[in-house]
Amino acid sequence: MNFSNLSFGATIGIIGGGQLGKMMAQSAQQMGYKVIVLDPDTECPCQYVAHQLINANYNDEDALNRLGQLSDVITYEFENISAPQLKELVAKYNIPQGYQAIELLQDRLSEKQTLKECGTQIVPFLSVTSSDELIEASEVLGYPFIVKTRFGGYDGKGQILVKDASYLAEVEQLITHQECVAEQFLNLEKEVSLTVTIGNDNQITYFPLQENEHRDQILFKTVVPARSDKEQEARKEVQKIIKQIHFVGTFTVEFFIDKQNHLFVNEIAPRPHNSGHYSIEACNYSQFDTHILAITGQKLPDDIELLQPAVMMNLLGKDLDLLETEFAHQPTWHVHIYGKTERKAARKMGHITVLTTDLAATEQQMLNHFEGSNN
């Protein structure tokens, strides 16, 4: 895989103007690129740091073509875009990431089937489209198990933890509207993720293994480096995946570690990921820097250096309500506010990264600040 590199002054088109698009644009502009963003929200976070906003829905064919005509390369900040439309764009414009990963990964069943074919270690799963298949899942997987919608869903949306038979009626309501996947429930010890960038000539750059904690299915905090011995095993699992799935740019593979210290691939995000935000301050290159380098055909750094261990905490609306008066009194906090106009209790409004020489102490200090809104 080889594609031409773009010199500074070229234009990068971004489909999606949320916080990931904003941080991509900031890295791109630092390198001298121009940025055009397409988003239906005239006040999306990215539009304030882009050279131009195309205000249109993500499925607006004319707007997507306009973006292609104005851009030297196109990227995207999320995976819930139309794979058929992206396929049409790939045929006409410079989109190194292609459409294959989007087409595959926006369907949880196809994603899991592909991961199984790759030879990765994954949790047992079954397709669930009817009451009979739901009963079969309960018998094969045992209680508790998790049911997830095949399409859509993020931050825990479209998921039901089926603790016992009393939850089956709720799941039956779900499967009357959407096809689902049932997964065996794991007794978890830890959740980790590995952020990776693939560039020109199949260059591969790995970020440190990240340790994550979710609350209410939303990422709560990330600690780096992960307190785990699974980094090399995680890299080997990623190497199996990239033999089967086309990636260019930054993506993240999420893993479960059970109580027996077994590593399982959970899911893949084919773009920069929330758990990699710490890299802006804590690494010599951020996940957004390497993403821009990759899609513009530049050489990637051989290794990502973790300059200092870090704790990253998400700022939901309820956290921002609690903590915003603290920002002026906390010089060690690297505060990122995304610029979303509507503050909601469970909406990601920003994040805080703290560099430290004592992870445990810093983690506890941050938890003490956040406990008023999350405990």
Tab-separated table of C-alpha atoms in Angstrom:
chain	number	residue	atom	x	y	z
A	1	MET	CA	0.000	0.000	0.000
A	2	ASN	CA	1.488	3.273	-1.130
A	3	PHE	CA	-0.123	6.627	-1.727
A	4	SER	CA	1.237	10.071	-2.465
A	5	ASN	CA	2.175	12.408	0.330
A	6	LEU	CA	0.594	15.827	0.599
A	7	SER	CA	2.714	18.852	1.318
A	8	PHE	CA	1.592	21.572	3.700
A	9	GLY	CA	-1.041	23.862	2.258
A	10	ALA	CA	-3.125	20.909	1.011
A	11	THR	CA	-6.741	20.592	2.172
A	12	ILE	CA	-8.049	17.849	4.441
A	13	GLY	CA	-11.792	17.180	4.389
A	14	ILE	CA	-13.303	15.753	7.588
A	15	ILE	CA	-16.702	14.056	7.661
A	16	GLY	CA	-18.014	14.849	11.136
A	17	GLY	CA	-17.418	17.916	13.255
A	18	GLY	CA	-17.475	16.619	16.825
A	19	GLN	CA	-14.599	16.625	19.289
A	20	LEU	CA	-12.588	14.040	17.333
A	21	GLY	CA	-12.908	16.132	14.189
A	22	LYS	CA	-11.878	19.196	16.159
A	23	MET	CA	-8.728	17.539	17.503
A	24	MET	CA	-7.875	16.158	14.044
A	25	ALA	CA	-8.225	19.669	12.646
A	26	GLN	CA	-5.994	21.149	15.341
A	27	SER	CA	-3.222	18.659	14.515
A	28	ALA	CA	-3.699	19.230	10.787
A	29	GLN	CA	-3.474	23.002	11.106
A	30	GLN	CA	-0.365	22.727	13.241
A	31	MET	CA	1.232	20.872	10.315
A	32	GLY	CA	0.166	23.554	7.862
A	33	TYR	CA	-2.866	21.899	6.283
A	34	LYS	CA	-6.198	23.518	5.547
A	35	VAL	CA	-9.340	21.876	6.907
A	36	ILE	CA	-12.917	21.650	5.625
A	37	VAL	CA	-15.498	19.931	7.818
A	38	LEU	CA	-18.905	18.558	6.844
A	39	ASP	CA	-21.484	18.476	9.637
A	40	PRO	CA	-25.220	19.145	10.004
A	41	ASP	CA	-24.671	21.286	13.129
A	42	THR	CA	-23.693	24.886	12.404
A	43	GLU	CA	-22.196	25.077	15.905
A	44	CYS	CA	-20.287	21.778	15.895
A	45	PRO	CA	-16.971	21.905	17.814
A	46	CYS	CA	-14.806	21.435	14.711
A	47	GLN	CA	-16.232	24.339	12.730
A	48	TYR	CA	-14.534	26.824	15.067
A	49	VAL	CA	-11.081	25.498	14.132
A	50	ALA	CA	-11.742	24.669	10.449
A	51	HIS	CA	-11.193	26.915	7.457
A	52	GLN	CA	-14.617	26.076	6.086
A	53	LEU	CA	-17.846	24.345	7.178
A	54	ILE	CA	-20.104	22.516	4.754
A	55	ASN	CA	-23.370	22.521	6.674
A	56	ALA	CA	-25.188	19.404	5.501
A	57	ASN	CA	-26.387	15.990	6.612
A	58	TYR	CA	-23.889	13.146	6.413
A	59	ASN	CA	-25.935	11.432	3.692
A	60	ASP	CA	-26.224	14.542	1.504
A	61	GLU	CA	-24.715	13.303	-1.771
A	62	ASP	CA	-24.194	16.770	-3.244
A	63	ALA	CA	-22.476	18.005	-0.083
A	64	LEU	CA	-20.226	14.930	0.102
A	65	ASN	CA	-19.193	15.460	-3.513
A	66	ARG	CA	-18.512	19.113	-2.814
A	67	LEU	CA	-16.285	18.076	0.076
A	68	GLY	CA	-14.465	15.692	-2.246
A	69	GLN	CA	-13.963	18.339	-4.909
A	70	LEU	CA	-12.572	20.853	-2.411
A	71	SER	CA	-10.297	18.415	-0.556
A	72	ASP	CA	-6.981	16.788	-1.389
A	73	VAL	CA	-7.745	13.956	1.056
A	74	ILE	CA	-10.827	12.977	3.066
A	75	THR	CA	-11.060	11.359	6.495
A	76	TYR	CA	-13.870	10.771	8.995
A	77	GLU	CA	-14.296	11.060	12.756
A	78	PHE	CA	-16.904	8.354	13.369
A	79	GLU	CA	-18.079	5.067	11.874
A	80	ASN	CA	-21.839	5.603	11.627
A	81	ILE	CA	-21.732	6.933	8.094
A	82	SER	CA	-23.250	5.248	5.053
A	83	ALA	CA	-20.844	2.580	3.831
A	84	PRO	CA	-22.398	2.516	0.311
A	85	GLN	CA	-22.034	6.289	0.023
A	86	LEU	CA	-18.469	6.123	1.320
A	87	LYS	CA	-17.732	3.415	-1.255
A	88	GLU	CA	-18.915	5.757	-4.024
A	89	LEU	CA	-16.721	8.563	-2.658
A	90	VAL	CA	-13.678	6.271	-2.465
A	91	ALA	CA	-14.021	5.587	-6.193
A	92	LYS	CA	-13.825	9.315	-6.997
A	93	TYR	CA	-11.694	10.967	-4.312
A	94	ASN	CA	-8.572	10.419	-2.224
A	95	ILE	CA	-9.780	8.496	0.855
A	96	PRO	CA	-6.859	6.309	1.985
A	97	GLN	CA	-8.913	4.733	4.783
A	98	GLY	CA	-11.274	3.233	2.213
A	99	TYR	CA	-14.780	2.027	3.017
A	100	GLN	CA	-14.140	-1.617	3.956
A	101	ALA	CA	-13.516	-1.089	7.678
A	102	ILE	CA	-16.613	1.097	7.995
A	103	GLU	CA	-18.745	-1.438	6.128
A	104	LEU	CA	-17.526	-4.249	8.338
A	105	LEU	CA	-17.339	-2.628	11.755
A	106	GLN	CA	-20.696	-0.857	11.791
A	107	ASP	CA	-22.256	-4.341	11.910
A	108	ARG	CA	-21.416	-6.022	15.214
A	109	LEU	CA	-22.163	-9.493	13.876
A	110	SER	CA	-19.880	-9.110	10.855
A	111	GLU	CA	-17.212	-7.612	13.099
A	112	LYS	CA	-17.292	-10.598	15.444
A	113	GLN	CA	-17.392	-13.122	12.616
A	114	THR	CA	-14.359	-11.454	11.038
A	115	LEU	CA	-12.481	-11.346	14.339
A	116	LYS	CA	-13.168	-15.058	14.734
A	117	GLU	CA	-11.874	-15.700	11.203
A	118	CYS	CA	-8.737	-13.678	12.048
A	119	GLY	CA	-7.954	-16.169	14.793
A	120	THR	CA	-8.239	-13.630	17.612
A	121	GLN	CA	-9.486	-14.618	21.033
A	122	ILE	CA	-13.083	-13.353	21.349
A	123	VAL	CA	-15.982	-13.936	23.701
A	124	PRO	CA	-18.509	-16.581	22.500
A	125	PHE	CA	-21.413	-14.971	20.638
A	126	LEU	CA	-24.609	-15.812	18.752
A	127	SER	CA	-26.861	-13.971	16.330
A	128	VAL	CA	-30.280	-13.193	17.845
A	129	THR	CA	-33.146	-12.307	15.521
A	130	SER	CA	-36.074	-14.223	17.043
A	131	SER	CA	-37.494	-15.514	20.318
A	132	ASP	CA	-36.232	-19.014	19.538
A	133	GLU	CA	-32.681	-17.711	18.972
A	134	LEU	CA	-32.911	-15.737	22.203
A	135	ILE	CA	-33.816	-18.905	24.131
A	136	GLU	CA	-30.948	-20.701	22.405
A	137	ALA	CA	-28.556	-17.911	23.442
A	138	SER	CA	-29.656	-18.210	27.071
A	139	GLU	CA	-29.033	-21.966	26.971
A	140	VAL	CA	-25.708	-21.860	25.118
A	141	LEU	CA	-24.179	-18.772	26.754
A	142	GLY	CA	-25.815	-19.063	30.180
A	143	TYR	CA	-26.783	-16.201	32.460
A	144	PRO	CA	-25.758	-13.462	32.600
A	145	PHE	CA	-25.172	-12.551	28.959
A	146	ILE	CA	-25.230	-9.288	26.997
A	147	VAL	CA	-27.459	-8.479	24.034
A	148	LYS	CA	-26.332	-5.701	21.670
A	149	THR	CA	-27.944	-4.295	18.542
A	150	ARG	CA	-26.129	-5.238	15.325
A	151	PHE	CA	-26.197	-1.703	13.971
A	152	GLY	CA	-25.721	1.669	15.657
A	153	GLY	CA	-25.251	2.126	19.365
A	154	TYR	CA	-22.329	3.679	21.215
A	155	ASP	CA	-21.461	4.540	24.830
A	156	GLY	CA	-23.634	1.651	25.998
A	157	LYS	CA	-26.690	2.524	23.903
A	158	GLY	CA	-28.460	-0.459	22.351
A	159	GLN	CA	-27.255	-2.917	25.006
A	160	ILE	CA	-29.047	-4.996	27.626
A	161	LEU	CA	-27.377	-7.072	30.346
A	162	VAL	CA	-29.579	-10.156	30.665
A	163	LYS	CA	-29.060	-11.188	34.279
A	164	ASP	CA	-31.734	-13.896	34.335
A	165	ALA	CA	-34.897	-15.064	32.570
A	166	SER	CA	-36.881	-12.093	33.883
A	167	TYR	CA	-34.997	-9.857	31.405
A	168	LEU	CA	-35.990	-11.857	28.319
A	169	ALA	CA	-39.232	-9.962	27.740
A	170	GLU	CA	-37.274	-6.680	27.507
A	171	VAL	CA	-34.884	-8.231	24.997
A	172	GLU	CA	-37.784	-9.610	22.953
A	173	GLN	CA	-39.082	-6.070	22.611
A	174	LEU	CA	-35.660	-4.999	21.328
A	175	ILE	CA	-35.305	-7.805	18.783
A	176	THR	CA	-38.736	-7.103	17.283
A	177	HIS	CA	-37.241	-3.840	16.005
A	178	GLN	CA	-33.557	-4.674	15.463
A	179	GLU	CA	-31.344	-7.683	14.822
A	180	CYS	CA	-29.001	-8.315	17.752
A	181	VAL	CA	-25.929	-10.193	18.890
A	182	ALA	CA	-25.720	-12.038	22.202
A	183	GLU	CA	-22.338	-12.301	23.929
A	184	GLN	CA	-21.233	-14.339	26.897
A	185	PHE	CA	-20.708	-12.156	29.975
A	186	LEU	CA	-17.165	-12.095	31.340
A	187	ASN	CA	-16.168	-11.626	34.954
A	188	LEU	CA	-13.747	-8.806	34.218
A	189	GLU	CA	-10.507	-7.959	35.906
A	190	LYS	CA	-9.656	-5.076	33.610
A	191	GLU	CA	-10.463	-3.350	30.319
A	192	VAL	CA	-7.593	-2.171	28.123
A	193	SER	CA	-7.193	-0.709	24.653
A	194	LEU	CA	-4.410	-0.386	22.122
A	195	THR	CA	-4.276	2.602	19.798
A	196	VAL	CA	-2.446	1.995	16.530
A	197	THR	CA	-1.663	4.044	13.425
A	198	ILE	CA	-1.010	2.519	9.994
A	199	GLY	CA	0.588	4.734	7.380
A	200	ASN	CA	2.203	4.758	3.973
A	201	ASP	CA	4.107	1.593	2.969
A	202	ASN	CA	2.295	-0.271	5.795
A	203	GLN	CA	4.186	1.526	8.536
A	204	ILE	CA	2.770	0.608	11.957
A	205	THR	CA	3.089	2.756	15.068
A	206	TYR	CA	1.809	1.568	18.448
A	207	PHE	CA	0.778	3.707	21.387
A	208	PRO	CA	1.190	2.356	24.944
A	209	LEU	CA	-1.423	-0.086	26.231
A	210	GLN	CA	-4.199	1.923	27.884
A	211	GLU	CA	-6.162	0.841	30.970
A	212	ASN	CA	-9.796	1.931	30.926
A	213	GLU	CA	-12.701	2.151	33.331
A	214	HIS	CA	-16.273	2.566	32.125
A	215	ARG	CA	-19.218	3.791	34.157
A	216	ASP	CA	-22.732	3.397	32.790
A	217	GLN	CA	-21.072	2.104	29.586
A	218	ILE	CA	-19.286	5.445	29.020
A	219	LEU	CA	-15.505	5.732	29.332
A	220	PHE	CA	-14.816	7.275	32.743
A	221	LYS	CA	-11.027	7.254	32.929
A	222	THR	CA	-7.888	5.998	31.209
A	223	VAL	CA	-4.610	5.236	32.968
A	224	VAL	CA	-1.378	4.944	30.987
A	225	PRO	CA	0.657	2.832	31.003
A	226	ALA	CA	-1.849	0.060	31.713
A	227	ARG	CA	-1.093	-1.944	34.825
A	228	SER	CA	-1.071	-5.172	32.876
A	229	ASP	CA	1.369	-7.623	31.304
A	230	LYS	CA	-0.745	-7.934	28.145
A	231	GLU	CA	0.817	-5.303	25.857
A	232	GLN	CA	2.747	-7.693	23.646
A	233	GLU	CA	-0.174	-10.105	23.449
A	234	ALA	CA	-2.459	-7.215	22.492
A	235	ARG	CA	-0.060	-6.231	19.703
A	236	LYS	CA	-0.083	-9.802	18.372
A	237	GLU	CA	-3.892	-9.756	18.300
A	238	VAL	CA	-3.818	-6.454	16.391
A	239	GLN	CA	-1.379	-7.942	13.884
A	240	LYS	CA	-3.867	-10.748	13.189
A	241	ILE	CA	-6.615	-8.172	12.635
A	242	ILE	CA	-4.723	-5.948	10.216
A	243	LYS	CA	-3.982	-8.929	7.971
A	244	GLN	CA	-7.727	-9.197	7.349
A	245	ILE	CA	-9.048	-5.627	7.639
A	246	HIS	CA	-7.830	-2.588	5.688
A	247	PHE	CA	-6.787	0.274	7.961
A	248	VAL	CA	-5.042	3.569	7.276
A	249	GLY	CA	-4.712	6.166	9.998
A	250	THR	CA	-5.363	5.813	13.694
A	251	PHE	CA	-7.668	3.151	15.093
A	252	THR	CA	-8.164	1.491	18.482
A	253	VAL	CA	-8.804	-2.102	19.507
A	254	GLU	CA	-10.574	-2.579	22.830
A	255	PHE	CA	-9.888	-5.683	24.937
A	256	PHE	CA	-11.301	-7.432	28.002
A	257	ILE	CA	-9.087	-9.174	30.567
A	258	ASP	CA	-10.924	-11.701	32.731
A	259	LYS	CA	-10.174	-12.820	36.275
A	260	GLN	CA	-7.943	-15.602	34.912
A	261	ASN	CA	-5.844	-12.976	33.059
A	262	HIS	CA	-7.075	-14.071	29.619
A	263	LEU	CA	-7.196	-11.388	26.935
A	264	PHE	CA	-10.233	-11.092	24.631
A	265	VAL	CA	-10.765	-8.715	21.708
A	266	ASN	CA	-13.949	-6.727	22.342
A	267	GLU	CA	-14.388	-4.293	19.450
A	268	ILE	CA	-12.594	-1.974	17.054
A	269	ALA	CA	-12.998	1.768	16.530
A	270	PRO	CA	-11.692	2.636	13.013
A	271	ARG	CA	-10.656	6.206	13.956
A	272	PRO	CA	-9.039	8.043	16.895
A	273	HIS	CA	-10.569	6.959	20.186
A	274	ASN	CA	-11.531	8.489	23.503
A	275	SER	CA	-9.018	6.319	25.384
A	276	GLY	CA	-6.166	7.834	23.331
A	277	HIS	CA	-6.807	11.474	24.272
A	278	TYR	CA	-4.068	11.442	26.937
A	279	SER	CA	-1.527	11.233	24.091
A	280	ILE	CA	-1.938	14.957	23.329
A	281	GLU	CA	0.115	15.844	26.399
A	282	ALA	CA	1.655	12.549	27.497
A	283	CYS	CA	3.325	11.386	24.257
A	284	ASN	CA	5.768	12.803	21.732
A	285	TYR	CA	3.028	12.424	19.078
A	286	SER	CA	-0.704	12.414	19.741
A	287	GLN	CA	-3.066	9.917	18.142
A	288	PHE	CA	-4.368	12.827	16.046
A	289	ASP	CA	-0.867	13.786	14.885
A	290	THR	CA	-0.147	10.280	13.653
A	291	HIS	CA	-3.575	10.065	12.021
A	292	ILE	CA	-2.899	13.211	9.981
A	293	LEU	CA	0.603	12.015	9.115
A	294	ALA	CA	-0.841	8.707	7.902
A	295	ILE	CA	-3.667	10.012	5.722
A	296	THR	CA	-1.397	12.628	4.133
A	297	GLY	CA	1.235	10.007	3.280
A	298	GLN	CA	3.952	11.234	5.636
A	299	LYS	CA	6.405	8.947	7.394
A	300	LEU	CA	5.257	7.820	10.836
A	301	PRO	CA	7.478	7.802	13.914
A	302	ASP	CA	8.888	4.334	14.579
A	303	ASP	CA	7.872	4.415	18.218
A	304	ILE	CA	5.583	6.512	20.369
A	305	GLU	CA	7.348	7.703	23.476
A	306	LEU	CA	5.317	8.043	26.656
A	307	LEU	CA	6.834	11.210	28.109
A	308	GLN	CA	5.196	10.674	31.491
A	309	PRO	CA	2.515	8.373	32.942
A	310	ALA	CA	-0.926	9.948	32.799
A	311	VAL	CA	-4.490	9.791	34.046
A	312	MET	CA	-7.212	10.990	31.657
A	313	MET	CA	-10.746	11.633	32.930
A	314	ASN	CA	-13.761	12.353	30.753
A	315	LEU	CA	-15.786	15.457	31.567
A	316	LEU	CA	-19.476	14.735	31.169
A	317	GLY	CA	-22.002	17.515	31.567
A	318	LYS	CA	-22.552	16.623	35.222
A	319	ASP	CA	-18.780	16.673	35.833
A	320	LEU	CA	-18.421	20.053	34.195
A	321	ASP	CA	-21.195	21.395	36.437
A	322	LEU	CA	-19.284	20.146	39.467
A	323	LEU	CA	-15.700	20.950	38.506
A	324	GLU	CA	-15.518	24.001	36.254
A	325	THR	CA	-14.841	26.330	39.218
A	326	GLU	CA	-11.839	24.114	40.058
A	327	PHE	CA	-10.014	24.599	36.758
A	328	ALA	CA	-8.398	27.899	37.712
A	329	HIS	CA	-6.982	26.316	40.885
A	330	GLN	CA	-5.512	23.165	39.298
A	331	PRO	CA	-2.416	24.073	37.229
A	332	THR	CA	-1.498	20.379	36.730
A	333	TRP	CA	-4.795	19.676	34.956
A	334	HIS	CA	-4.682	19.837	31.170
A	335	VAL	CA	-8.303	20.744	30.519
A	336	HIS	CA	-9.927	20.261	27.118
A	337	ILE	CA	-13.407	21.694	26.598
A	338	TYR	CA	-14.896	20.582	23.299
A	339	GLY	CA	-17.173	23.535	22.687
A	340	LYS	CA	-20.519	21.761	22.482
A	341	THR	CA	-23.319	24.273	22.903
A	342	GLU	CA	-25.768	22.065	24.808
A	343	ARG	CA	-24.623	20.654	28.144
A	344	LYS	CA	-26.272	17.344	29.087
A	345	ALA	CA	-25.572	15.298	32.206
A	346	ALA	CA	-24.229	12.217	30.354
A	347	ARG	CA	-22.802	13.994	27.296
A	348	LYS	CA	-19.036	14.157	26.748
A	349	MET	CA	-18.162	17.834	27.104
A	350	GLY	CA	-14.393	17.577	27.504
A	351	HIS	CA	-11.587	15.740	29.260
A	352	ILE	CA	-8.779	16.326	31.742
A	353	THR	CA	-5.294	14.817	31.494
A	354	VAL	CA	-2.863	14.852	34.413
A	355	LEU	CA	0.791	13.838	33.985
A	356	THR	CA	2.282	12.192	37.041
A	357	THR	CA	5.124	10.226	38.571
A	358	ASP	CA	2.702	8.499	40.969
A	359	LEU	CA	-0.237	6.982	39.091
A	360	ALA	CA	-2.000	5.578	42.144
A	361	ALA	CA	-1.902	8.842	44.071
A	362	THR	CA	-2.979	10.947	41.091
A	363	GLU	CA	-5.753	8.532	40.215
A	364	GLN	CA	-7.113	8.742	43.767
A	365	GLN	CA	-6.884	12.531	43.815
A	366	MET	CA	-8.827	12.748	40.562
A	367	LEU	CA	-11.423	10.287	41.810
A	368	ASN	CA	-11.887	12.427	44.907
A	369	HIS	CA	-12.658	15.420	42.695
A	370	PHE	CA	-15.067	13.474	40.509
A	371	GLU	CA	-16.856	11.455	43.151
A	372	GLY	CA	-19.445	14.159	43.756
A	373	SER	CA	-20.827	13.645	40.250
A	374	ASN	CA	-20.152	9.963	39.610
A	375	ASN	CA	-20.445	8.054	42.903
